[in-house]
Amino acid sequence: MLFIETDSPPPFYQEQLTPTRRNQLDKWFIGHRSQRYYLKRFEQFDQQGYLSPKWHWAAFFVTFPWLLYRKRYMDAIVYSVAGWSFIQLNIAIVLVMFEFLAMSYIPDAYQIATRIGIAAIIWLFWSFMVARWTDAYYYRMARREIADAINDYPRDEAAQQAHLHREGGVSLFGLGLGFGLFAFALIVIKVQFLPLIAKPQANEVLFDAYDSAKTVQNRVALVYRQTGQCPVGLPINTETEQIRIQIDTKAAGVPKTDCAVIATIQNVKFPIRYLNNQTLVFYHLPDGDNWDCMSSLNKKQAPKSCSTE
């Protein structure tokens, strides 16, 4: 699509056709959907005598479904294999170069966003280039199919019309297939690849929560043994932006306790926002000197020493 000839006249142009005959053939190929738009573009290319960039919104946002919608099945396969591979190769090269040359100057908190931004810029640039040449590409396809129809059925207009209807027009099945494949790709990303990013981040936050809560619990337990009372006003210097720690004489979900250290996870971002408001609770058992632990996390995420029951 990006390597379209800009010859004069355009490729496959049938000079012997009258404007009325050419318009009829174009209508047969385009079909009823967006016919006025494409007829206008085709007329512009015919009048100027060469192909030039125009803007096509559908190709910018959803190139692959648009190709299937317009029955360009083989081109859709080539685009998805070669085009996407080319994009991924460029993203990989730029990211590797940026990683070695500039990533050390980016704060840790912004490095993931920077990587995503670089990939998005490259992808948008590619989408921009495709959108500029899509109308020229579709015009070229129309001229090629019209040339084939005329050469194969020089005196049979019905056969020409059938050929152009078969090779042109639109396919709602193709459109649905395109968006279905997109949905499938998003599901695969969410189920297979997103956890690869989220799990290390979640483990880091959970470790910090447990470590901070355990540190405070050890201090609280020492004060409790010395005074026999829960030090609710004890200063806490282990809190972080993502971990809020509270000392109280009661805790939600704990039926019997007279002193508890409650660590609450907060302010975590995508893709681990589900950890927000999850808690780790170390609580004192009133009938002895023992402390126990419970968590609102599920069994896979909760520390082994904490119970989710």
Short mmCIF file of C-alpha atoms in Angstrom, two decimals:
data_model
loop_
_atom_site.label_atom_id
_atom_site.label_comp_id
_atom_site.label_asym_id
_atom_site.label_seq_id
_atom_site.Cartn_x
_atom_site.Cartn_y
_atom_site.Cartn_z
CA MET A 1 0.00 0.00 0.00
CA LEU A 2 2.89 2.34 0.73
CA PHE A 3 4.71 1.39 -2.48
CA ILE A 4 2.13 2.50 -5.03
CA GLU A 5 3.24 3.67 -8.44
CA THR A 6 2.78 7.36 -9.13
CA ASP A 7 2.99 6.87 -12.89
CA SER A 8 1.14 9.09 -15.30
CA PRO A 9 -1.38 7.89 -16.28
CA PRO A 10 -2.24 5.69 -13.28
CA PRO A 11 -1.63 1.92 -13.69
CA PHE A 12 -4.34 -0.14 -15.44
CA TYR A 13 -6.08 3.01 -16.66
CA GLN A 14 -8.36 2.24 -19.62
CA GLU A 15 -8.10 5.26 -21.89
CA GLN A 16 -10.63 3.93 -24.40
CA LEU A 17 -13.52 4.12 -21.91
CA THR A 18 -15.93 7.02 -21.98
CA PRO A 19 -16.50 8.89 -18.68
CA THR A 20 -20.03 7.46 -18.46
CA ARG A 21 -18.83 3.88 -19.05
CA ARG A 22 -15.96 4.27 -16.58
CA ASN A 23 -18.34 5.66 -13.96
CA GLN A 24 -20.64 2.67 -14.37
CA LEU A 25 -17.78 0.21 -13.98
CA ASP A 26 -16.59 2.07 -10.89
CA LYS A 27 -20.06 1.82 -9.36
CA TRP A 28 -20.15 -1.92 -9.98
CA PHE A 29 -16.80 -2.36 -8.28
CA ILE A 30 -17.37 -0.01 -5.32
CA GLY A 31 -20.89 -1.18 -4.49
CA HIS A 32 -23.44 0.92 -2.66
CA ARG A 33 -21.42 1.53 0.52
CA SER A 34 -19.53 4.87 0.43
CA GLN A 35 -20.06 5.00 -3.33
CA ARG A 36 -20.18 8.80 -3.54
CA TYR A 37 -16.94 9.14 -1.57
CA TYR A 38 -14.94 6.73 -3.74
CA LEU A 39 -16.40 8.01 -7.02
CA LYS A 40 -15.19 11.48 -6.05
CA ARG A 41 -11.70 10.17 -5.25
CA PHE A 42 -11.55 8.12 -8.47
CA GLU A 43 -12.56 11.14 -10.52
CA GLN A 44 -9.82 13.22 -8.87
CA PHE A 45 -7.16 10.64 -9.73
CA ASP A 46 -8.48 10.33 -13.29
CA GLN A 47 -8.41 14.09 -13.84
CA GLN A 48 -4.97 14.70 -12.37
CA GLY A 49 -3.50 11.71 -14.18
CA TYR A 50 -1.44 10.34 -11.30
CA LEU A 51 -1.84 8.90 -7.80
CA SER A 52 -1.39 11.14 -4.78
CA PRO A 53 -1.89 10.89 -1.01
CA LYS A 54 -5.34 11.53 0.44
CA TRP A 55 -6.69 10.93 3.93
CA HIS A 56 -8.76 7.89 4.90
CA TRP A 57 -10.05 7.70 8.47
CA ALA A 58 -11.09 4.04 8.43
CA ALA A 59 -7.65 2.97 7.26
CA PHE A 60 -6.05 5.06 10.00
CA PHE A 61 -8.00 3.41 12.82
CA VAL A 62 -8.87 -0.08 11.52
CA THR A 63 -6.81 -0.94 8.44
CA PHE A 64 -7.10 -4.71 8.78
CA PRO A 65 -10.91 -4.84 9.19
CA TRP A 66 -11.26 -2.29 6.36
CA LEU A 67 -9.25 -4.53 4.01
CA LEU A 68 -11.47 -7.50 4.86
CA TYR A 69 -14.58 -5.33 4.54
CA ARG A 70 -13.52 -4.32 1.02
CA LYS A 71 -12.74 -7.98 0.10
CA ARG A 72 -9.00 -7.44 -0.12
CA TYR A 73 -8.40 -10.75 1.60
CA MET A 74 -4.93 -11.57 0.31
CA ASP A 75 -3.78 -8.00 0.91
CA ALA A 76 -5.15 -8.23 4.46
CA ILE A 77 -3.02 -11.33 5.08
CA VAL A 78 0.08 -9.66 3.63
CA TYR A 79 -0.59 -6.53 5.70
CA SER A 80 -1.08 -8.50 8.92
CA VAL A 81 2.04 -10.61 8.41
CA ALA A 82 4.50 -8.29 6.68
CA GLY A 83 3.11 -4.97 7.87
CA TRP A 84 2.73 -5.82 11.52
CA SER A 85 6.07 -7.64 11.52
CA PHE A 86 7.70 -4.53 10.06
CA ILE A 87 6.11 -2.37 12.77
CA GLN A 88 7.21 -4.74 15.53
CA LEU A 89 10.74 -4.86 14.13
CA ASN A 90 10.95 -1.08 14.13
CA ILE A 91 9.55 -0.87 17.65
CA ALA A 92 12.08 -3.45 18.85
CA ILE A 93 15.02 -1.66 17.22
CA VAL A 94 14.04 1.76 18.57
CA LEU A 95 13.35 0.42 22.06
CA VAL A 96 16.71 -1.39 22.20
CA MET A 97 18.55 1.74 21.06
CA PHE A 98 16.64 3.93 23.50
CA GLU A 99 17.25 1.42 26.29
CA PHE A 100 21.02 1.68 25.88
CA LEU A 101 21.26 5.39 25.04
CA ALA A 102 18.62 7.20 27.08
CA MET A 103 16.54 4.99 29.37
CA SER A 104 18.97 5.45 32.28
CA TYR A 105 18.04 9.13 32.31
CA ILE A 106 14.32 8.36 32.71
CA PRO A 107 12.99 7.98 36.28
CA ASP A 108 11.92 4.44 37.13
CA ALA A 109 8.31 5.50 37.60
CA TYR A 110 8.10 6.69 33.96
CA GLN A 111 10.07 3.98 32.18
CA ILE A 112 7.11 1.72 31.35
CA ALA A 113 5.07 4.71 30.15
CA THR A 114 8.06 5.79 28.03
CA ARG A 115 8.31 2.37 26.37
CA ILE A 116 4.58 2.35 25.66
CA GLY A 117 4.80 5.89 24.29
CA ILE A 118 7.64 5.01 21.91
CA ALA A 119 5.71 2.00 20.59
CA ALA A 120 2.55 4.10 20.20
CA ILE A 121 4.38 6.83 18.25
CA ILE A 122 5.85 4.29 15.80
CA TRP A 123 2.47 2.59 15.37
CA LEU A 124 0.72 5.95 14.82
CA PHE A 125 3.33 6.95 12.24
CA TRP A 126 2.72 3.72 10.33
CA SER A 127 -1.07 4.20 10.56
CA PHE A 128 -0.64 7.76 9.32
CA MET A 129 1.32 6.63 6.27
CA VAL A 130 -1.20 3.89 5.46
CA ALA A 131 -4.15 6.29 5.81
CA ARG A 132 -2.56 8.75 3.36
CA TRP A 133 -2.27 6.16 0.57
CA THR A 134 -5.35 4.01 1.09
CA ASP A 135 -7.54 5.84 -1.43
CA ALA A 136 -4.79 5.57 -4.06
CA TYR A 137 -4.44 1.87 -3.25
CA TYR A 138 -8.19 1.25 -3.59
CA TYR A 139 -8.28 3.21 -6.85
CA ARG A 140 -5.46 1.04 -8.17
CA MET A 141 -7.36 -2.12 -7.17
CA ALA A 142 -10.46 -0.85 -8.95
CA ARG A 143 -8.55 -0.06 -12.13
CA ARG A 144 -6.88 -3.46 -12.06
CA GLU A 145 -10.15 -5.37 -11.61
CA ILE A 146 -11.88 -3.28 -14.28
CA ALA A 147 -9.01 -3.98 -16.67
CA ASP A 148 -9.30 -7.72 -15.91
CA ALA A 149 -13.07 -7.66 -16.46
CA ILE A 150 -12.70 -5.88 -19.81
CA ASN A 151 -9.91 -8.20 -20.97
CA ASP A 152 -11.69 -11.39 -19.87
CA TYR A 153 -15.18 -10.40 -21.10
CA PRO A 154 -14.68 -7.74 -23.80
CA ARG A 155 -18.27 -7.90 -25.14
CA ASP A 156 -20.21 -9.28 -22.17
CA GLU A 157 -21.35 -6.49 -19.83
CA ALA A 158 -23.25 -8.90 -17.58
CA ALA A 159 -20.10 -10.95 -17.04
CA GLN A 160 -18.12 -7.75 -16.38
CA GLN A 161 -20.67 -6.67 -13.81
CA ALA A 162 -20.63 -10.10 -12.14
CA HIS A 163 -16.82 -10.04 -12.03
CA LEU A 164 -16.71 -6.58 -10.44
CA HIS A 165 -19.45 -7.44 -7.94
CA ARG A 166 -17.51 -10.57 -6.98
CA GLU A 167 -14.14 -8.84 -6.64
CA GLY A 168 -15.43 -5.52 -5.30
CA GLY A 169 -18.19 -4.29 -3.04
CA VAL A 170 -18.16 -5.00 0.65
CA SER A 171 -18.32 -8.01 2.95
CA LEU A 172 -20.00 -7.73 6.33
CA PHE A 173 -18.58 -11.14 7.16
CA GLY A 174 -15.08 -9.80 6.50
CA LEU A 175 -15.74 -6.78 8.69
CA GLY A 176 -16.99 -8.99 11.52
CA LEU A 177 -14.00 -11.32 11.08
CA GLY A 178 -11.59 -8.38 11.29
CA PHE A 179 -13.04 -7.05 14.53
CA GLY A 180 -13.36 -10.60 15.87
CA LEU A 181 -9.64 -11.15 15.35
CA PHE A 182 -8.93 -7.86 17.11
CA ALA A 183 -11.08 -8.97 20.04
CA PHE A 184 -9.27 -12.31 20.13
CA ALA A 185 -5.90 -10.53 20.14
CA LEU A 186 -7.00 -8.31 23.05
CA ILE A 187 -8.15 -11.37 25.01
CA VAL A 188 -4.80 -13.09 24.40
CA ILE A 189 -2.96 -9.96 25.57
CA LYS A 190 -5.10 -9.73 28.69
CA VAL A 191 -4.90 -13.43 29.57
CA GLN A 192 -1.36 -14.32 28.48
CA PHE A 193 0.85 -11.24 28.27
CA LEU A 194 -0.58 -8.72 30.73
CA PRO A 195 0.03 -11.05 33.71
CA LEU A 196 3.71 -11.22 32.74
CA ILE A 197 3.90 -7.48 33.43
CA ALA A 198 1.45 -7.37 36.32
CA LYS A 199 2.76 -10.26 38.41
CA PRO A 200 6.23 -8.82 39.22
CA GLN A 201 4.64 -5.46 40.06
CA ALA A 202 2.05 -7.12 42.29
CA ASN A 203 4.68 -9.21 44.06
CA GLU A 204 6.73 -6.10 44.77
CA VAL A 205 3.77 -4.25 46.27
CA LEU A 206 2.68 -7.27 48.33
CA PHE A 207 6.20 -7.79 49.66
CA ASP A 208 6.40 -4.12 50.70
CA ALA A 209 2.99 -4.36 52.38
CA TYR A 210 3.92 -7.47 54.32
CA ASP A 211 7.38 -6.21 55.26
CA SER A 212 6.06 -2.83 56.44
CA ALA A 213 3.19 -4.35 58.40
CA LYS A 214 5.45 -6.97 59.99
CA THR A 215 7.98 -4.31 61.04
CA VAL A 216 5.26 -2.26 62.73
CA GLN A 217 3.75 -5.37 64.30
CA ASN A 218 7.07 -6.24 65.91
CA ARG A 219 7.29 -2.75 67.46
CA VAL A 220 3.66 -2.88 68.60
CA ALA A 221 4.14 -6.33 70.13
CA LEU A 222 7.13 -5.08 72.14
CA VAL A 223 5.21 -2.06 73.47
CA TYR A 224 2.18 -4.23 74.22
CA ARG A 225 4.29 -6.64 76.34
CA GLN A 226 5.77 -3.72 78.24
CA THR A 227 2.57 -1.75 78.88
CA GLY A 228 -0.24 -4.30 78.47
CA GLN A 229 -2.04 -1.87 76.18
CA CYS A 230 -2.35 -1.42 72.41
CA PRO A 231 -0.20 1.60 71.37
CA VAL A 232 -2.78 3.15 69.06
CA GLY A 233 -0.89 6.45 68.91
CA LEU A 234 2.50 4.91 68.18
CA PRO A 235 4.33 6.93 65.48
CA ILE A 236 4.67 4.99 62.21
CA ASN A 237 7.57 5.79 59.91
CA THR A 238 7.24 2.85 57.51
CA GLU A 239 4.25 4.12 55.55
CA THR A 240 4.69 4.64 51.82
CA GLU A 241 2.55 6.14 49.08
CA GLN A 242 1.23 2.68 48.28
CA ILE A 243 0.96 1.27 51.82
CA ARG A 244 -1.13 2.86 54.59
CA ILE A 245 -0.66 1.37 58.07
CA GLN A 246 -3.04 1.82 60.98
CA ILE A 247 -2.94 0.59 64.59
CA ASP A 248 -6.33 -0.03 66.20
CA THR A 249 -8.01 -2.08 68.92
CA LYS A 250 -10.28 -3.74 66.38
CA ALA A 251 -10.15 -4.81 62.75
CA ALA A 252 -12.80 -5.67 60.19
CA GLY A 253 -13.25 -9.42 59.89
CA VAL A 254 -11.41 -10.18 63.14
CA PRO A 255 -13.91 -11.23 65.85
CA LYS A 256 -11.57 -11.27 68.85
CA THR A 257 -8.61 -8.92 69.18
CA ASP A 258 -7.54 -6.04 71.37
CA CYS A 259 -4.76 -4.77 69.11
CA ALA A 260 -4.25 -4.94 65.36
CA VAL A 261 -1.85 -3.60 62.75
CA ILE A 262 -3.71 -3.01 59.50
CA ALA A 263 -1.80 -2.47 56.25
CA THR A 264 -3.95 -1.21 53.36
CA ILE A 265 -2.72 -1.11 49.77
CA GLN A 266 -3.57 2.10 47.93
CA ASN A 267 -2.67 4.28 44.94
CA VAL A 268 -1.43 1.43 42.73
CA LYS A 269 -1.94 1.90 39.01
CA PHE A 270 -2.84 -0.27 36.04
CA PRO A 271 -2.36 -3.21 35.59
CA ILE A 272 -2.55 -4.03 39.33
CA ARG A 273 -5.31 -1.64 40.39
CA TYR A 274 -7.24 -4.63 41.73
CA LEU A 275 -4.87 -4.54 44.73
CA ASN A 276 -6.22 -1.19 45.90
CA ASN A 277 -7.93 -1.43 49.33
CA GLN A 278 -6.67 -4.97 49.90
CA THR A 279 -5.46 -5.46 53.48
CA LEU A 280 -2.98 -7.40 55.59
CA VAL A 281 -3.88 -7.56 59.29
CA PHE A 282 -1.63 -8.68 62.14
CA TYR A 283 -3.78 -8.98 65.25
CA HIS A 284 -3.17 -9.89 68.88
CA LEU A 285 -5.08 -12.75 70.49
CA PRO A 286 -6.49 -11.47 73.81
CA ASP A 287 -6.00 -14.76 75.73
CA GLY A 288 -2.23 -14.95 75.21
CA ASP A 289 0.86 -13.33 73.78
CA ASN A 290 0.40 -14.64 70.26
CA TRP A 291 -0.20 -12.65 67.11
CA ASP A 292 -1.97 -13.96 64.05
CA CYS A 293 -2.35 -12.73 60.49
CA MET A 294 -5.17 -12.56 57.99
CA SER A 295 -5.58 -10.95 54.59
CA SER A 296 -8.31 -9.93 52.17
CA LEU A 297 -6.11 -11.23 49.34
CA ASN A 298 -6.91 -14.53 47.68
CA LYS A 299 -5.04 -17.71 48.59
CA LYS A 300 -2.54 -17.35 45.71
CA GLN A 301 -1.53 -13.82 46.65
CA ALA A 302 -1.76 -13.85 50.44
CA PRO A 303 1.47 -14.56 52.36
CA LYS A 304 1.74 -18.14 53.57
CA SER A 305 1.61 -17.07 57.20
CA CYS A 306 -1.71 -15.28 56.66
CA SER A 307 -5.08 -16.94 56.38
CA THR A 308 -7.73 -15.92 53.88
CA GLU A 309 -10.49 -17.64 55.79
#
